[in-house]
PDB file of C-alpha atoms in Angstrom:
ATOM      1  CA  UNK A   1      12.216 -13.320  24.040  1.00  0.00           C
ATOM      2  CA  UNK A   2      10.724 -11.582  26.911  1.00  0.00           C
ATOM      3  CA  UNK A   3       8.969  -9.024  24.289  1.00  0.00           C
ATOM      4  CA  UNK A   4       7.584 -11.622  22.063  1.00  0.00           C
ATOM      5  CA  UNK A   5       6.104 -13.110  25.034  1.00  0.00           C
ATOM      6  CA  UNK A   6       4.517  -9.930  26.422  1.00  0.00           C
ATOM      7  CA  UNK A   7       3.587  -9.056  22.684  1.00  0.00           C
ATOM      8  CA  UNK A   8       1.758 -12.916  22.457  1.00  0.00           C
ATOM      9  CA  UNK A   9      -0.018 -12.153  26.322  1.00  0.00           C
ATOM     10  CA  UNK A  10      -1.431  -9.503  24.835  1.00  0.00           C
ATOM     11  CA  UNK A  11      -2.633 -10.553  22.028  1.00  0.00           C
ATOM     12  CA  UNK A  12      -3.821 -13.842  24.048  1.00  0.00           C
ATOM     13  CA  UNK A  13      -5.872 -11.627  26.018  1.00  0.00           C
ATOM     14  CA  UNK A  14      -7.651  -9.645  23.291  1.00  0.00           C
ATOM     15  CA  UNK A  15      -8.518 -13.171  21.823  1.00  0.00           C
ATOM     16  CA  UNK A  16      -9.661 -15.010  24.588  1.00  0.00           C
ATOM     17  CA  UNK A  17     -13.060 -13.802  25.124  1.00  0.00           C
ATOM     18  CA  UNK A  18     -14.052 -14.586  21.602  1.00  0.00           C
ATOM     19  CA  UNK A  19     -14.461 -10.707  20.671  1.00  0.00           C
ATOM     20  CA  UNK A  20     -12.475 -10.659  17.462  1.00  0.00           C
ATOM     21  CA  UNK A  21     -14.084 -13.878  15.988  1.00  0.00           C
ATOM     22  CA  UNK A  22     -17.209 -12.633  16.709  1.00  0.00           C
ATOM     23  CA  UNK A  23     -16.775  -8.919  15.180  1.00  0.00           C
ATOM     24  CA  UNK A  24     -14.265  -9.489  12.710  1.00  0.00           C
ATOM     25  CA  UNK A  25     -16.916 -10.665   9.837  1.00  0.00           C
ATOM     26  CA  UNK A  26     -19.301  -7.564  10.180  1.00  0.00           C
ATOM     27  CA  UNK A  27     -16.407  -5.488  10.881  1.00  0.00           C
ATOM     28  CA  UNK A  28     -15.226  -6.415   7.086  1.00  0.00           C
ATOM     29  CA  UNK A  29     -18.517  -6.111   5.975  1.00  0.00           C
ATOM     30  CA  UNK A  30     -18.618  -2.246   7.526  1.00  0.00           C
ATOM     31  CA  UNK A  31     -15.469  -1.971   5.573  1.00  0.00           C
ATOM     32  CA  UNK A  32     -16.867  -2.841   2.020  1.00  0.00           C
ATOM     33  CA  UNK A  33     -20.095  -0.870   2.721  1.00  0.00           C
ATOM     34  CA  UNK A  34     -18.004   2.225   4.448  1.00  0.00           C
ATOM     35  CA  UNK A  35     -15.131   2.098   1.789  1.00  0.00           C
ATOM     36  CA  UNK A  36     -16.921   1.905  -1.128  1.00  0.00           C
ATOM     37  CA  UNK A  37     -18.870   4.544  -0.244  1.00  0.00           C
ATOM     38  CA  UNK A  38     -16.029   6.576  -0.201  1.00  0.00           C
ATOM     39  CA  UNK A  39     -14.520   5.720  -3.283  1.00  0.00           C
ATOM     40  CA  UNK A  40     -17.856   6.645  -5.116  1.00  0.00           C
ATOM     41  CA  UNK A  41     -17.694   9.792  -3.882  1.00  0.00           C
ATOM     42  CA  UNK A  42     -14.307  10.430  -4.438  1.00  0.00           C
ATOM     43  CA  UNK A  43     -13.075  11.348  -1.006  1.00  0.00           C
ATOM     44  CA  UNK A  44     -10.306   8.817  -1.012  1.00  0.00           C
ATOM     45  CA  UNK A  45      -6.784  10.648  -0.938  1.00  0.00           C
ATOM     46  CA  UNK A  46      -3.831   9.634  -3.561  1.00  0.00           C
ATOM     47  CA  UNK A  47      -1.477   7.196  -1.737  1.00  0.00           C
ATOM     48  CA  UNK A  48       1.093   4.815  -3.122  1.00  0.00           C
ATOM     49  CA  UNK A  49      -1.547   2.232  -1.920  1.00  0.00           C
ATOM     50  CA  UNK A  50      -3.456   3.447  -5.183  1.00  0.00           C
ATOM     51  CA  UNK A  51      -1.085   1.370  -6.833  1.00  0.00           C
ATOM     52  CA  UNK A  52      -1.213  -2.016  -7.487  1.00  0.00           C
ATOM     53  CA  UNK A  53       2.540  -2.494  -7.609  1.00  0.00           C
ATOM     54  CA  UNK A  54       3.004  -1.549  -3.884  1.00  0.00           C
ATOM     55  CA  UNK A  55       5.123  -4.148  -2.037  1.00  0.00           C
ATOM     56  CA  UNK A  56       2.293  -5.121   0.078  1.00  0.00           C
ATOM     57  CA  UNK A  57       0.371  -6.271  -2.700  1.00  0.00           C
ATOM     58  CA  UNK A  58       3.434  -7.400  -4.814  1.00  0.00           C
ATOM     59  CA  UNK A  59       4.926  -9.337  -1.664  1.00  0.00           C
ATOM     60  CA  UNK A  60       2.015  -9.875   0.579  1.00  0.00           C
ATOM     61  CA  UNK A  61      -1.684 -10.326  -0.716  1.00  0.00           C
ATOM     62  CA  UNK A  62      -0.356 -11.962  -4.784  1.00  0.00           C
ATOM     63  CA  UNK A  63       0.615 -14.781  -2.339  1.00  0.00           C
ATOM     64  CA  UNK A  64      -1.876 -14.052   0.457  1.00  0.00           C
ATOM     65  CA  UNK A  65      -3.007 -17.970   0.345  1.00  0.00           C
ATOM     66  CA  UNK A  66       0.929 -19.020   0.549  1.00  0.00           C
ATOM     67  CA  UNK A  67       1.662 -16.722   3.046  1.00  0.00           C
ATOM     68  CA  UNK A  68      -1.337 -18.238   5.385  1.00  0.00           C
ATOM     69  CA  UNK A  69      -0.499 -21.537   4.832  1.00  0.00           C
ATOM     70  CA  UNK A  70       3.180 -21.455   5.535  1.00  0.00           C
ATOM     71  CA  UNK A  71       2.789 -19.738   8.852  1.00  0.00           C
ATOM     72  CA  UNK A  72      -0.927 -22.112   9.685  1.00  0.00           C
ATOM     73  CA  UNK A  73       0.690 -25.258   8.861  1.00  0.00           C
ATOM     74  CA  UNK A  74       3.200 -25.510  11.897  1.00  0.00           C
ATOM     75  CA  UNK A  75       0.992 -23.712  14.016  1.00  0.00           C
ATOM     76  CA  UNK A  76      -1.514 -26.392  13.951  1.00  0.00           C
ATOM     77  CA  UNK A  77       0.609 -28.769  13.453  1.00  0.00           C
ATOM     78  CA  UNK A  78       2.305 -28.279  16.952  1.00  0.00           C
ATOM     79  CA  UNK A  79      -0.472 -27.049  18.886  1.00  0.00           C
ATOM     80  CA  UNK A  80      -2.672 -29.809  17.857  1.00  0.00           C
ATOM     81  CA  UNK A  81      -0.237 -32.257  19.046  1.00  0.00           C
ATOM     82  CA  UNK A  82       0.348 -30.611  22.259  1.00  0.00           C
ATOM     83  CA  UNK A  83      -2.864 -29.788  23.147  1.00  0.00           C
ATOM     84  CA  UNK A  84      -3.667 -33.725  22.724  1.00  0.00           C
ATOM     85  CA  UNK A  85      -0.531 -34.660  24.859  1.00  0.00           C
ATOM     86  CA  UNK A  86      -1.358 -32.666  27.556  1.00  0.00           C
ATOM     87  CA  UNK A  87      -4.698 -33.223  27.890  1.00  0.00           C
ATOM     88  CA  UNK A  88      -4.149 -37.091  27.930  1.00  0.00           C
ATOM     89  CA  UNK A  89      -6.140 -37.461  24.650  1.00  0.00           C
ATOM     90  CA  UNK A  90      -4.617 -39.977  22.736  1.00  0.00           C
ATOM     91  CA  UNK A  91      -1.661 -42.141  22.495  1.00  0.00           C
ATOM     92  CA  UNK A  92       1.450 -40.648  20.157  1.00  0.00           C
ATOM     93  CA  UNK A  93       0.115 -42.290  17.389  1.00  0.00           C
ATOM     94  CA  UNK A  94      -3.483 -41.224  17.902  1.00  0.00           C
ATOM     95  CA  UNK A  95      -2.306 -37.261  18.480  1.00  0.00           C
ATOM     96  CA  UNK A  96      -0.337 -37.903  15.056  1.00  0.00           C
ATOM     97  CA  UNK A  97      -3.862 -38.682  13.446  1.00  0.00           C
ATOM     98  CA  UNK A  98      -5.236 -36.110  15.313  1.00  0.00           C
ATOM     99  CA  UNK A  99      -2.532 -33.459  13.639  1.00  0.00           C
ATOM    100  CA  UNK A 100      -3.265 -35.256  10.704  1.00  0.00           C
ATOM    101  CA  UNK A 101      -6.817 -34.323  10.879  1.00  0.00           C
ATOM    102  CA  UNK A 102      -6.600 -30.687  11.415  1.00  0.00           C
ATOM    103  CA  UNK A 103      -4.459 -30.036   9.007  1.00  0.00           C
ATOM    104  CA  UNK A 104      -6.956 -31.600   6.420  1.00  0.00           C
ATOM    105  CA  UNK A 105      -8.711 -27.690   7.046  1.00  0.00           C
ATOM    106  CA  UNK A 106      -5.421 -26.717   5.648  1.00  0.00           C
ATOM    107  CA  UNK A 107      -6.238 -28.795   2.335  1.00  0.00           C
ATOM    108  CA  UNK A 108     -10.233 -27.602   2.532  1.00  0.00           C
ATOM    109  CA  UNK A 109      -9.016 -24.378   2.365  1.00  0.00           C
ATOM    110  CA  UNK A 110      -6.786 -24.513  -0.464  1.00  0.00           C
ATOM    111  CA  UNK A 111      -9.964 -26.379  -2.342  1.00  0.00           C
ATOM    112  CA  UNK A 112     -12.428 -23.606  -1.676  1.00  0.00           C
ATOM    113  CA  UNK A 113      -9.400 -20.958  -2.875  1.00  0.00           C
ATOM    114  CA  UNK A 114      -8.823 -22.804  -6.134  1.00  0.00           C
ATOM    115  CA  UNK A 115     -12.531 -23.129  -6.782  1.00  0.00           C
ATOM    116  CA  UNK A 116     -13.685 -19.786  -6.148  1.00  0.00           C
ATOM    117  CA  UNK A 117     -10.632 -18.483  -7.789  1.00  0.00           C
ATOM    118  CA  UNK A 118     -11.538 -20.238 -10.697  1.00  0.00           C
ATOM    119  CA  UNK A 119     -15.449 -19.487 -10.385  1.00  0.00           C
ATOM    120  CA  UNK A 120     -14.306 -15.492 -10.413  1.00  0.00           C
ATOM    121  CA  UNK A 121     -12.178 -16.187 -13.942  1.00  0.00           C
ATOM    122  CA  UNK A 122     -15.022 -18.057 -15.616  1.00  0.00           C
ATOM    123  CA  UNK A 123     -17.620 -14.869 -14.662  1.00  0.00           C
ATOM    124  CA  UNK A 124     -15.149 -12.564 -15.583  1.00  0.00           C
ATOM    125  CA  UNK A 125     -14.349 -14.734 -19.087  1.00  0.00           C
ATOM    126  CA  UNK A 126     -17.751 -14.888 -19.877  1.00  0.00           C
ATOM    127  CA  UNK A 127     -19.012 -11.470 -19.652  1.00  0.00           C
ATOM    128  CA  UNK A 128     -16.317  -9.711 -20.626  1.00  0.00           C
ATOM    129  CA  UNK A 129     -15.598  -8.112 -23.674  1.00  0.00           C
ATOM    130  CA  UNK A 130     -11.998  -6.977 -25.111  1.00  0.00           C
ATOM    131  CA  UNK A 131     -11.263  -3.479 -26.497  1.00  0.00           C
ATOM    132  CA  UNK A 132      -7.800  -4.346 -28.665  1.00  0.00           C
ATOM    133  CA  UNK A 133      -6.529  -1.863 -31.112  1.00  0.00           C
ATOM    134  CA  UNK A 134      -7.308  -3.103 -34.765  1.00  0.00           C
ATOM    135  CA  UNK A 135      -4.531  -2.963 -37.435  1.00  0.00           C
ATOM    136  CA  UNK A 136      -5.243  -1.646 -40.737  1.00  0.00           C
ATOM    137  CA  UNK A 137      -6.593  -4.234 -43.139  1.00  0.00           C
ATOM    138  CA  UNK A 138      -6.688  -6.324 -39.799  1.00  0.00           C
ATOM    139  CA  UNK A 139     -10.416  -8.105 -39.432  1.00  0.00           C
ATOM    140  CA  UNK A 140     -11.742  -7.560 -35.572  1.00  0.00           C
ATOM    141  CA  UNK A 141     -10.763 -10.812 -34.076  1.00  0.00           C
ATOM    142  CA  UNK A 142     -13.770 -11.788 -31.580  1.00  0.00           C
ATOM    143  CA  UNK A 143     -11.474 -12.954 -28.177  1.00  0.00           C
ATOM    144  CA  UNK A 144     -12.732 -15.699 -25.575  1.00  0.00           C
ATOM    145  CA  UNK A 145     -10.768 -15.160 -22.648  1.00  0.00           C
ATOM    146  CA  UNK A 146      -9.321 -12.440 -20.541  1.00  0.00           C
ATOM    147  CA  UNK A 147      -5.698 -13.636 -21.367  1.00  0.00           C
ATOM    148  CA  UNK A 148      -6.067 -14.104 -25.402  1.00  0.00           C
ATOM    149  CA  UNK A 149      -7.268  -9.666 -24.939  1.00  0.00           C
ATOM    150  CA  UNK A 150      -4.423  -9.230 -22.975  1.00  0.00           C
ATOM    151  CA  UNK A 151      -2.116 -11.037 -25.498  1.00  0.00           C
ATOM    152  CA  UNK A 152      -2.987  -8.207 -27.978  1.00  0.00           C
ATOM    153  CA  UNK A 153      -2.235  -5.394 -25.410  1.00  0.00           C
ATOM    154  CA  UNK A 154      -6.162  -4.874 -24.962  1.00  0.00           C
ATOM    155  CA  UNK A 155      -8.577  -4.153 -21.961  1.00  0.00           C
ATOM    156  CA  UNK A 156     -10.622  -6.467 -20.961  1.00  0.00           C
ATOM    157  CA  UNK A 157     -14.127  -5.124 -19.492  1.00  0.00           C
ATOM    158  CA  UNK A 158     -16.221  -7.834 -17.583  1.00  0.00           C
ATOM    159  CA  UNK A 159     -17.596  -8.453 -13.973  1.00  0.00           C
ATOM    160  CA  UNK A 160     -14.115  -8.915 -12.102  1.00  0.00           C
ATOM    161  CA  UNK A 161     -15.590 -10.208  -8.595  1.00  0.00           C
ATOM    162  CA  UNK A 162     -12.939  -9.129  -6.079  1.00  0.00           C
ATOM    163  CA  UNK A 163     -10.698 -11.692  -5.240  1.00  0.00           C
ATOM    164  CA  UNK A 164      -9.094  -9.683  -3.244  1.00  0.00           C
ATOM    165  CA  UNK A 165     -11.997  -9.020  -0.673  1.00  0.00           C
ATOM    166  CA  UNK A 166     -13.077 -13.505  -0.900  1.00  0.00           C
ATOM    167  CA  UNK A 167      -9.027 -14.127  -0.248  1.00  0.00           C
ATOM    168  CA  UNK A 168      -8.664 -11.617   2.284  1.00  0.00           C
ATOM    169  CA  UNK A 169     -11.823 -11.700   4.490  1.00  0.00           C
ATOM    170  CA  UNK A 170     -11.140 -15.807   4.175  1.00  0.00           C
ATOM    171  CA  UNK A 171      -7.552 -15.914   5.193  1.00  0.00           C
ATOM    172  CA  UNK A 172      -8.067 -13.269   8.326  1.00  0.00           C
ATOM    173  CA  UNK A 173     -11.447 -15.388   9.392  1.00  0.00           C
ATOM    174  CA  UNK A 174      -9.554 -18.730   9.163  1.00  0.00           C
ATOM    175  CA  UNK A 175      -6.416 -17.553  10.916  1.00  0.00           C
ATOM    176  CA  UNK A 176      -8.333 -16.170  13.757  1.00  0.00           C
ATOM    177  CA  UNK A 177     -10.535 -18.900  14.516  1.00  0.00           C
ATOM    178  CA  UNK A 178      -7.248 -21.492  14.336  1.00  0.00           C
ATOM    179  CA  UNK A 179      -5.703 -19.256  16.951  1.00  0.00           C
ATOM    180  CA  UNK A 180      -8.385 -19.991  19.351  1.00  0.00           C
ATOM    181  CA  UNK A 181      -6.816 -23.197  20.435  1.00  0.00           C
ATOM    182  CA  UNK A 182      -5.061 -21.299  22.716  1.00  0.00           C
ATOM    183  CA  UNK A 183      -7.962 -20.702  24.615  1.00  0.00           C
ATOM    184  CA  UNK A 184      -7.358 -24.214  25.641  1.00  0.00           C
ATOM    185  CA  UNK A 185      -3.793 -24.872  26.029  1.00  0.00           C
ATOM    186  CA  UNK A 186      -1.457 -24.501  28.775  1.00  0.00           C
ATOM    187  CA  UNK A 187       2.521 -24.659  28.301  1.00  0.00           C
ATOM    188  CA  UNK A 188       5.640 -24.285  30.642  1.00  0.00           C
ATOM    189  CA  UNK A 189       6.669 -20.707  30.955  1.00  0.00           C
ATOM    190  CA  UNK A 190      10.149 -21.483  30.314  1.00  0.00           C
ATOM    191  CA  UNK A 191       9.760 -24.221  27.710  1.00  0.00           C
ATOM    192  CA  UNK A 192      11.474 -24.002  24.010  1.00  0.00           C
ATOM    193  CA  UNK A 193       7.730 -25.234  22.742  1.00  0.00           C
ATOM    194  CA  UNK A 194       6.301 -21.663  24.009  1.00  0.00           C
ATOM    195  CA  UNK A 195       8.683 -19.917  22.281  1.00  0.00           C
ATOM    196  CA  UNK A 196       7.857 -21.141  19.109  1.00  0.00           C
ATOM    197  CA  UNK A 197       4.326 -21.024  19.574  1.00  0.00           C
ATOM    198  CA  UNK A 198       4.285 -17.784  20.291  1.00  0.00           C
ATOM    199  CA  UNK A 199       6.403 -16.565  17.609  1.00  0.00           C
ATOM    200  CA  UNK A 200       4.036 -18.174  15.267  1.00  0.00           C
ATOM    201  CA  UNK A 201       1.089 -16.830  17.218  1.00  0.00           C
ATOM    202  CA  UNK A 202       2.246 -13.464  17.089  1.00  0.00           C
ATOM    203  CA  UNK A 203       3.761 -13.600  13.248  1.00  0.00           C
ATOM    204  CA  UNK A 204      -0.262 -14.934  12.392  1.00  0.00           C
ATOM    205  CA  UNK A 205      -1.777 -12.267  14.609  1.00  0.00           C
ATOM    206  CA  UNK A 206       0.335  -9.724  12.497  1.00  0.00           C
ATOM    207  CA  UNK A 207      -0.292 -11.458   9.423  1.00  0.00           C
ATOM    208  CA  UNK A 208      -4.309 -10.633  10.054  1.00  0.00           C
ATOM    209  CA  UNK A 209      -3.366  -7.468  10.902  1.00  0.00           C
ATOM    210  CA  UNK A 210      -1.774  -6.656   7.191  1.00  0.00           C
ATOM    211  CA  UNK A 211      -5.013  -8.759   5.373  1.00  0.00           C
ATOM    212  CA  UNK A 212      -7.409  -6.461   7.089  1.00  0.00           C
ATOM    213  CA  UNK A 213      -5.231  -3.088   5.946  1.00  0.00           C
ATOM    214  CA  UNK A 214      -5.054  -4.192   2.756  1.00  0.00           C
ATOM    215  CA  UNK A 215      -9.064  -5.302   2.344  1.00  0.00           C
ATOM    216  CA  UNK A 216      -9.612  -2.069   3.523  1.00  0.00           C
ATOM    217  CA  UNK A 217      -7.262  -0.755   0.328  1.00  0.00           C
ATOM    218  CA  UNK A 218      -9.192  -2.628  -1.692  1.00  0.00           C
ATOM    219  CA  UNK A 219     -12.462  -1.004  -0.241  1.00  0.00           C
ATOM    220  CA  UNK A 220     -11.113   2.102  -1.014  1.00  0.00           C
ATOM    221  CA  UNK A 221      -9.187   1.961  -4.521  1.00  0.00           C
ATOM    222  CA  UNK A 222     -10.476  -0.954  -6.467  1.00  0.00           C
ATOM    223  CA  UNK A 223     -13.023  -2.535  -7.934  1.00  0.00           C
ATOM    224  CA  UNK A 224     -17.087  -1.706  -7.655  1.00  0.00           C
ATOM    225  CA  UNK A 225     -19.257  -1.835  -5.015  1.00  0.00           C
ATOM    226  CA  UNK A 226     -20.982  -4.972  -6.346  1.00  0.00           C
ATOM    227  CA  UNK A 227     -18.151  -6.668  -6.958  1.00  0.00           C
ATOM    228  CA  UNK A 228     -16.219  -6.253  -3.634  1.00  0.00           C
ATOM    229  CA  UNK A 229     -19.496  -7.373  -1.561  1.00  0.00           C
ATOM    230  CA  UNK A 230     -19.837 -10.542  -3.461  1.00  0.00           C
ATOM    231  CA  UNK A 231     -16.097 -11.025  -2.633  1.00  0.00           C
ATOM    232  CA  UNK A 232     -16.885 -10.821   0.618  1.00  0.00           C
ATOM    233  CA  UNK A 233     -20.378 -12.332   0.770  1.00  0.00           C
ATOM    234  CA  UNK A 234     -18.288 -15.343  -0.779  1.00  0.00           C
ATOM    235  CA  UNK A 235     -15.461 -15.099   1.743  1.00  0.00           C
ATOM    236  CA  UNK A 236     -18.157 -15.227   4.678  1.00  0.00           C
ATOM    237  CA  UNK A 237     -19.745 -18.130   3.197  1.00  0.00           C
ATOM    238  CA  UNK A 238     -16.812 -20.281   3.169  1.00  0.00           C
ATOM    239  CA  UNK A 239     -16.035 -19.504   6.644  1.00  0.00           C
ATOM    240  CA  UNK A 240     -19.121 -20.018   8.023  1.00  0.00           C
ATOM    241  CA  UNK A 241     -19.878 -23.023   5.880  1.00  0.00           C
ATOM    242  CA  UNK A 242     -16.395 -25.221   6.927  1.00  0.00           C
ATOM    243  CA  UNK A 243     -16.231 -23.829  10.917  1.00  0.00           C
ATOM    244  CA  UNK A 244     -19.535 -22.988  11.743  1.00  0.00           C
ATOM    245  CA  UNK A 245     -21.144 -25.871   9.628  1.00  0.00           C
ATOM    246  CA  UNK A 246     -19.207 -28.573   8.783  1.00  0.00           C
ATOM    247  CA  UNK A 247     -16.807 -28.501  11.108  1.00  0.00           C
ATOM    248  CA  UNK A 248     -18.807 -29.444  13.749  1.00  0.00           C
ATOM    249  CA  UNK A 249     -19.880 -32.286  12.045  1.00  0.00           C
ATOM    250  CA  UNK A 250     -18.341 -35.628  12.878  1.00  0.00           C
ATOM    251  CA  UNK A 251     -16.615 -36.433   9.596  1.00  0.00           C
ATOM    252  CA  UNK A 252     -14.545 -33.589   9.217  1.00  0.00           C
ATOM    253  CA  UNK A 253     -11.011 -31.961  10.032  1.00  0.00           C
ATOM    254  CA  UNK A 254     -12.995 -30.819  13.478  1.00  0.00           C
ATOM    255  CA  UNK A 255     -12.300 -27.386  14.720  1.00  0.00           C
ATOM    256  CA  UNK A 256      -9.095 -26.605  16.647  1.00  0.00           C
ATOM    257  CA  UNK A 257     -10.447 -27.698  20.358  1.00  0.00           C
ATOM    258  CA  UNK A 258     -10.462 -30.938  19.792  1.00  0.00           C
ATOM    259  CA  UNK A 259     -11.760 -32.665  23.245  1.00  0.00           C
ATOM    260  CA  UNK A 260     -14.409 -30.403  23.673  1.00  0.00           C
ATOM    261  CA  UNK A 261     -17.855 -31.835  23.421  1.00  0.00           C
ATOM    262  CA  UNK A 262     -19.823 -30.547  20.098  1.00  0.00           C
ATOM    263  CA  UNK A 263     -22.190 -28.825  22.245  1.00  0.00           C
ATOM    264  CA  UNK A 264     -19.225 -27.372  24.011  1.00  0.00           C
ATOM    265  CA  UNK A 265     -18.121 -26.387  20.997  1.00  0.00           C
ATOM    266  CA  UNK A 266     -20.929 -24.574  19.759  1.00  0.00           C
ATOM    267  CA  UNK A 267     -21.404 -22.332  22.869  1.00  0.00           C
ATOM    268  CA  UNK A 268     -17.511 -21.829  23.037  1.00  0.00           C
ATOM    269  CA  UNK A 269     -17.465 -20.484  18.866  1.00  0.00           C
ATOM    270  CA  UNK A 270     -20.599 -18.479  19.606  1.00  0.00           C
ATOM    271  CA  UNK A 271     -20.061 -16.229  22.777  1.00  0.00           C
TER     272      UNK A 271
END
């Protein structure tokens, strides 16, 4: 226990002047631009990373959304909650609705990863053509969809935007910006409650830490240059259009400092 709560200090420290949410977006854009240029010129070295069957990308980004929302969910769940409580928000009902409320971002999130998920299939579907092997006495079959080529053991060639770099470059954006309610809350040193927020604080600080390594694989051993930076461009728009747009607005799930004036709010997100 006493590591995990030097390891969260730490990391509490390198978070609390705002640096990371701050440099984090043009530090993945650097990435694309860097890595890409890399890959075109082949100065990449062979690593198992080459592969798409690695276990980080078998058991970490396939399920990168799942992975963010299983360890987000309780986070904000409980530091919502105590943040209200101790700050003498709102009545228990009232910091239930307030929990309530923030994790709505939860269910924004999974809305603009479904849609732009399904926006990259469509693009890819409909400018894509399939090279299948033709049987003998076989007419060519014309195919409509990625999966019908597949079916028939062919390649499918259209513009696959990465979904890699939008799920990635979303998921380490969103994390780090929930995180920053603990710029705001205070907790008993020896209290159970720390111990579990930090555990989850640390376990989502790592959890960035792996998205970031493995857009950075992606930079270097998949996909084109035009595709990853529209991945990306897409992944910055949806975080800047939910916590540096919307979120600020009064209908919506609000951003994770809750009492804070907007104006507050604005300075606080932008130093």
């Amino acid at each position: 226990m006493e590591r995990l709560e030097r390891c969260g200090r730490w990391l509490r420290t390198a978070l609390a002047a705002g640096q990371v949410r701050r440099r984090l977006p043009w530090l993945l854009f650097a990435i694309v631009i860097l890595g890409s240029a890399l890959k075109d010129g082949d100065l990449v070295p062979v690593t198992p990373l080459r592969n798409k069957r690695n276990p980080l990308n078998v058991y970490f980004v396939k399920v990168a959304w799942a992975w963010t929302l299983w360890l987000l969910l309780p986070f904000i769940a409980v530091t919502t909650y105590q943040f209200a409580k101790s700050q003498f928000l709102y009545g228990p009902m009232k910091s239930v609705l307030a929990v309530l409320r923030r994790l709505s971002a939860l269910l924004v999130g999974t809305a603009v990863w479904y849609l732009c998920t399904g926006l990259f299939m469509y693009v890819e579907n409909l400018t894509g053509t399939c090279s299948a092997p033709v049987q003998a006495g076989q007419p060519h079959r014309l195919y409509a969809t990625k999966q019908e080529c597949h079916q028939d053991n062919g390649i499918w060639n259209g513009f696959d935007i990465s979904g890699h770099c939008f799920l990635l470059s979303y998921c380490a954006l969103m994390i780090v910006e929930e995180v920053a309610v603990l710029e705001g809350l205070s907790l008993d040193q020896n209290s159970k409650l720390r111990v579990v927020i930090n555990g989850l604080f640390v376990s989502l600080c790592f959890l960035t830490m792996i998205w970031v390594f493995m857009f950075l694989c992606t930079a270097l051993y998949f996909h084109d240059f035009s595709q990853k930076l529209l991945g990306v461009l897409i992944g910055l728009s949806a975080w800047y259009g939910t916590y540096k747009f919307w979120y600020l607005k009064a209908f919506s799930p609000g951003l994770p400092l809750p009492n804070i004036p907007l104006s507050s709010k604005k300075y606080s997100y932008s130093r």
